[in-house]
């Protein structure tokens, strides 16, 4: 019981999550847009790599800049928040590296889309260690998304986007509500 509480409980950094609640709700919507658009391109038969790379470099990069600007309006950025930004940024890099590996191996675009679920699952595990063990459940959900992604490859981007968006939305809502309860 004590071990479970330590593994799944919040760390002393968890208070910082209250600054991110609303932002993670926004991010859940952004994930649906980015991966929904990816799926639309895929279903439309777009096989060129550049539209996907453009979407996940320029598009996601612009979203990251807006996200960070919104966060800065909430007050000073703590050291642990900088760590979280690096974790999140590494997810963006991982997505684009998947596209690079596909190209280097001569594979069709989105052939390795399930690797995005694997890499992002690892990011949730890092967040579990930094913030709260609750993220272990989200890591498991994102990693287990590889199953329906491989069973229904035409919809793999959308499946990943929906699972990841749900993870961010649930956490965002939890900490947004907690912050509201504390406000006078």
PDB file of C-alpha atoms in Angstrom, residues 17-159:
ATOM      1  CA  UNK A  17       0.562  21.255 -12.672  1.00  0.00           C
ATOM      2  CA  UNK A  18      -2.060  23.771 -11.633  1.00  0.00           C
ATOM      3  CA  UNK A  19      -0.314  26.290 -13.908  1.00  0.00           C
ATOM      4  CA  UNK A  20      -0.654  23.871 -16.814  1.00  0.00           C
ATOM      5  CA  UNK A  21      -4.229  22.581 -16.446  1.00  0.00           C
ATOM      6  CA  UNK A  22      -5.924  24.896 -18.935  1.00  0.00           C
ATOM      7  CA  UNK A  23      -2.939  24.685 -21.277  1.00  0.00           C
ATOM      8  CA  UNK A  24      -3.165  20.901 -21.389  1.00  0.00           C
ATOM      9  CA  UNK A  25      -6.846  21.143 -22.220  1.00  0.00           C
ATOM     10  CA  UNK A  26      -5.874  23.382 -25.149  1.00  0.00           C
ATOM     11  CA  UNK A  27      -3.114  20.942 -26.057  1.00  0.00           C
ATOM     12  CA  UNK A  28      -5.601  18.075 -26.195  1.00  0.00           C
ATOM     13  CA  UNK A  29      -7.540  20.000 -28.844  1.00  0.00           C
ATOM     14  CA  UNK A  30      -4.308  20.774 -30.721  1.00  0.00           C
ATOM     15  CA  UNK A  31      -3.416  17.071 -30.768  1.00  0.00           C
ATOM     16  CA  UNK A  32      -6.789  16.239 -32.297  1.00  0.00           C
ATOM     17  CA  UNK A  33      -6.213  18.902 -34.957  1.00  0.00           C
ATOM     18  CA  UNK A  34      -2.649  17.809 -35.793  1.00  0.00           C
ATOM     19  CA  UNK A  35      -3.261  14.076 -35.848  1.00  0.00           C
ATOM     20  CA  UNK A  36      -6.710  14.470 -37.403  1.00  0.00           C
ATOM     21  CA  UNK A  37      -5.116  16.497 -40.205  1.00  0.00           C
ATOM     22  CA  UNK A  38      -2.408  13.849 -40.525  1.00  0.00           C
ATOM     23  CA  UNK A  39      -5.076  11.186 -40.868  1.00  0.00           C
ATOM     24  CA  UNK A  40      -6.951  13.230 -43.482  1.00  0.00           C
ATOM     25  CA  UNK A  41      -3.753  13.589 -45.524  1.00  0.00           C
ATOM     26  CA  UNK A  42      -3.148   9.853 -45.181  1.00  0.00           C
ATOM     27  CA  UNK A  43      -6.708   8.936 -46.214  1.00  0.00           C
ATOM     28  CA  UNK A  44      -6.440  11.356 -49.148  1.00  0.00           C
ATOM     29  CA  UNK A  45      -3.490   9.310 -50.385  1.00  0.00           C
ATOM     30  CA  UNK A  46      -0.785  11.913 -49.750  1.00  0.00           C
ATOM     31  CA  UNK A  47       2.451   9.927 -49.953  1.00  0.00           C
ATOM     32  CA  UNK A  48       4.923  12.808 -50.145  1.00  0.00           C
ATOM     33  CA  UNK A  49       6.758  13.237 -46.872  1.00  0.00           C
ATOM     34  CA  UNK A  50       7.055  17.027 -46.869  1.00  0.00           C
ATOM     35  CA  UNK A  51       3.413  17.873 -45.951  1.00  0.00           C
ATOM     36  CA  UNK A  52       3.691  15.735 -42.826  1.00  0.00           C
ATOM     37  CA  UNK A  53       7.095  17.124 -41.888  1.00  0.00           C
ATOM     38  CA  UNK A  54       5.795  20.658 -42.482  1.00  0.00           C
ATOM     39  CA  UNK A  55       2.775  19.980 -40.280  1.00  0.00           C
ATOM     40  CA  UNK A  56       4.923  18.657 -37.442  1.00  0.00           C
ATOM     41  CA  UNK A  57       7.740  21.205 -37.668  1.00  0.00           C
ATOM     42  CA  UNK A  58       6.137  24.508 -38.623  1.00  0.00           C
ATOM     43  CA  UNK A  59       2.642  23.692 -37.360  1.00  0.00           C
ATOM     44  CA  UNK A  60       3.561  22.037 -34.092  1.00  0.00           C
ATOM     45  CA  UNK A  61       6.440  24.482 -33.618  1.00  0.00           C
ATOM     46  CA  UNK A  62       4.015  27.415 -33.926  1.00  0.00           C
ATOM     47  CA  UNK A  63       1.685  25.734 -31.449  1.00  0.00           C
ATOM     48  CA  UNK A  64       4.604  25.184 -29.051  1.00  0.00           C
ATOM     49  CA  UNK A  65       5.519  28.890 -29.243  1.00  0.00           C
ATOM     50  CA  UNK A  66       1.911  29.921 -28.567  1.00  0.00           C
ATOM     51  CA  UNK A  67       1.606  27.368 -25.757  1.00  0.00           C
ATOM     52  CA  UNK A  68       4.770  28.643 -24.084  1.00  0.00           C
ATOM     53  CA  UNK A  69       3.686  32.284 -24.472  1.00  0.00           C
ATOM     54  CA  UNK A  70       0.385  31.434 -22.772  1.00  0.00           C
ATOM     55  CA  UNK A  71       2.234  29.683 -19.950  1.00  0.00           C
ATOM     56  CA  UNK A  72       4.537  32.652 -19.371  1.00  0.00           C
ATOM     57  CA  UNK A  73       1.483  34.838 -18.775  1.00  0.00           C
ATOM     58  CA  UNK A  74       0.852  32.693 -15.689  1.00  0.00           C
ATOM     59  CA  UNK A  75       3.936  33.963 -13.878  1.00  0.00           C
ATOM     60  CA  UNK A  76       7.562  32.949 -13.530  1.00  0.00           C
ATOM     61  CA  UNK A  77       8.553  29.631 -15.070  1.00  0.00           C
ATOM     62  CA  UNK A  78      10.068  27.215 -12.560  1.00  0.00           C
ATOM     63  CA  UNK A  79      12.982  24.857 -13.126  1.00  0.00           C
ATOM     64  CA  UNK A  80      10.696  21.821 -13.258  1.00  0.00           C
ATOM     65  CA  UNK A  81       8.543  23.567 -15.867  1.00  0.00           C
ATOM     66  CA  UNK A  82      11.643  24.050 -17.987  1.00  0.00           C
ATOM     67  CA  UNK A  83      12.273  20.313 -17.634  1.00  0.00           C
ATOM     68  CA  UNK A  84       8.703  19.617 -18.770  1.00  0.00           C
ATOM     69  CA  UNK A  85       9.185  21.899 -21.761  1.00  0.00           C
ATOM     70  CA  UNK A  86      12.251  19.881 -22.740  1.00  0.00           C
ATOM     71  CA  UNK A  87      10.349  16.618 -22.343  1.00  0.00           C
ATOM     72  CA  UNK A  88       7.553  17.985 -24.523  1.00  0.00           C
ATOM     73  CA  UNK A  89      10.022  19.362 -27.073  1.00  0.00           C
ATOM     74  CA  UNK A  90      11.710  15.984 -27.306  1.00  0.00           C
ATOM     75  CA  UNK A  91       8.341  14.543 -28.329  1.00  0.00           C
ATOM     76  CA  UNK A  92       8.212  16.962 -31.266  1.00  0.00           C
ATOM     77  CA  UNK A  93      11.755  15.981 -32.235  1.00  0.00           C
ATOM     78  CA  UNK A  94      10.859  12.276 -31.948  1.00  0.00           C
ATOM     79  CA  UNK A  95       7.933  12.670 -34.349  1.00  0.00           C
ATOM     80  CA  UNK A  96      10.170  14.249 -36.960  1.00  0.00           C
ATOM     81  CA  UNK A  97      12.908  11.680 -36.413  1.00  0.00           C
ATOM     82  CA  UNK A  98      10.365   8.954 -37.178  1.00  0.00           C
ATOM     83  CA  UNK A  99       9.794  10.632 -40.553  1.00  0.00           C
ATOM     84  CA  UNK A 100      13.569  10.781 -41.084  1.00  0.00           C
ATOM     85  CA  UNK A 101      14.021   7.081 -40.247  1.00  0.00           C
ATOM     86  CA  UNK A 102      11.214   6.165 -42.655  1.00  0.00           C
ATOM     87  CA  UNK A 103      12.962   8.145 -45.392  1.00  0.00           C
ATOM     88  CA  UNK A 104      16.399   6.674 -44.622  1.00  0.00           C
ATOM     89  CA  UNK A 105      14.956   3.144 -44.732  1.00  0.00           C
ATOM     90  CA  UNK A 106      13.053   3.868 -47.933  1.00  0.00           C
ATOM     91  CA  UNK A 107       9.713   3.204 -46.227  1.00  0.00           C
ATOM     92  CA  UNK A 108       6.442   4.867 -47.181  1.00  0.00           C
ATOM     93  CA  UNK A 109       5.423   7.823 -45.035  1.00  0.00           C
ATOM     94  CA  UNK A 110       3.622   6.859 -41.799  1.00  0.00           C
ATOM     95  CA  UNK A 111       4.945   3.283 -41.971  1.00  0.00           C
ATOM     96  CA  UNK A 112       6.427   3.722 -38.505  1.00  0.00           C
ATOM     97  CA  UNK A 113       3.604   5.818 -37.023  1.00  0.00           C
ATOM     98  CA  UNK A 114       3.282   3.388 -34.109  1.00  0.00           C
ATOM     99  CA  UNK A 115       6.735   4.477 -32.944  1.00  0.00           C
ATOM    100  CA  UNK A 116       5.216   7.851 -32.095  1.00  0.00           C
ATOM    101  CA  UNK A 117       3.052   6.046 -29.533  1.00  0.00           C
ATOM    102  CA  UNK A 118       6.132   4.306 -28.148  1.00  0.00           C
ATOM    103  CA  UNK A 119       8.216   7.487 -27.855  1.00  0.00           C
ATOM    104  CA  UNK A 120       5.348   9.491 -26.392  1.00  0.00           C
ATOM    105  CA  UNK A 121       4.607   6.712 -23.934  1.00  0.00           C
ATOM    106  CA  UNK A 122       8.164   7.112 -22.680  1.00  0.00           C
ATOM    107  CA  UNK A 123       7.586  10.859 -22.290  1.00  0.00           C
ATOM    108  CA  UNK A 124       4.592  10.144 -20.064  1.00  0.00           C
ATOM    109  CA  UNK A 125       6.790   7.832 -17.992  1.00  0.00           C
ATOM    110  CA  UNK A 126       9.285  10.660 -17.506  1.00  0.00           C
ATOM    111  CA  UNK A 127       6.431  12.912 -16.387  1.00  0.00           C
ATOM    112  CA  UNK A 128       5.362  10.200 -13.925  1.00  0.00           C
ATOM    113  CA  UNK A 129       8.779  10.359 -12.297  1.00  0.00           C
ATOM    114  CA  UNK A 130       8.821  14.149 -12.180  1.00  0.00           C
ATOM    115  CA  UNK A 131       5.202  14.953 -11.325  1.00  0.00           C
ATOM    116  CA  UNK A 132       2.800  12.176 -10.470  1.00  0.00           C
ATOM    117  CA  UNK A 133       2.548   8.418 -10.780  1.00  0.00           C
ATOM    118  CA  UNK A 134      -0.833   8.963 -12.439  1.00  0.00           C
ATOM    119  CA  UNK A 135       1.170   9.449 -15.626  1.00  0.00           C
ATOM    120  CA  UNK A 136       2.105   5.758 -15.568  1.00  0.00           C
ATOM    121  CA  UNK A 137      -1.496   5.002 -16.513  1.00  0.00           C
ATOM    122  CA  UNK A 138      -1.312   7.512 -19.339  1.00  0.00           C
ATOM    123  CA  UNK A 139       1.987   6.033 -20.493  1.00  0.00           C
ATOM    124  CA  UNK A 140       0.328   2.625 -20.589  1.00  0.00           C
ATOM    125  CA  UNK A 141      -2.667   3.993 -22.513  1.00  0.00           C
ATOM    126  CA  UNK A 142      -0.461   5.660 -25.124  1.00  0.00           C
ATOM    127  CA  UNK A 143       1.783   2.612 -25.497  1.00  0.00           C
ATOM    128  CA  UNK A 144      -1.190   0.249 -25.707  1.00  0.00           C
ATOM    129  CA  UNK A 145      -2.555   2.440 -28.507  1.00  0.00           C
ATOM    130  CA  UNK A 146      -0.039   0.644 -30.735  1.00  0.00           C
ATOM    131  CA  UNK A 147      -2.457  -2.303 -30.815  1.00  0.00           C
ATOM    132  CA  UNK A 148      -5.403  -0.579 -32.515  1.00  0.00           C
ATOM    133  CA  UNK A 149      -2.924   1.502 -34.514  1.00  0.00           C
ATOM    134  CA  UNK A 150      -1.483  -1.673 -36.049  1.00  0.00           C
ATOM    135  CA  UNK A 151      -4.906  -3.306 -36.462  1.00  0.00           C
ATOM    136  CA  UNK A 152      -6.347  -0.231 -38.218  1.00  0.00           C
ATOM    137  CA  UNK A 153      -3.330   1.423 -39.878  1.00  0.00           C
ATOM    138  CA  UNK A 154      -5.445   3.735 -42.052  1.00  0.00           C
ATOM    139  CA  UNK A 155      -6.608   5.410 -38.852  1.00  0.00           C
ATOM    140  CA  UNK A 156      -3.406   5.091 -36.825  1.00  0.00           C
ATOM    141  CA  UNK A 157      -2.691   8.843 -36.613  1.00  0.00           C
ATOM    142  CA  UNK A 158      -6.230   9.576 -35.459  1.00  0.00           C
ATOM    143  CA  UNK A 159      -6.158   6.740 -32.918  1.00  0.00           C
TER     144      UNK A 159
END
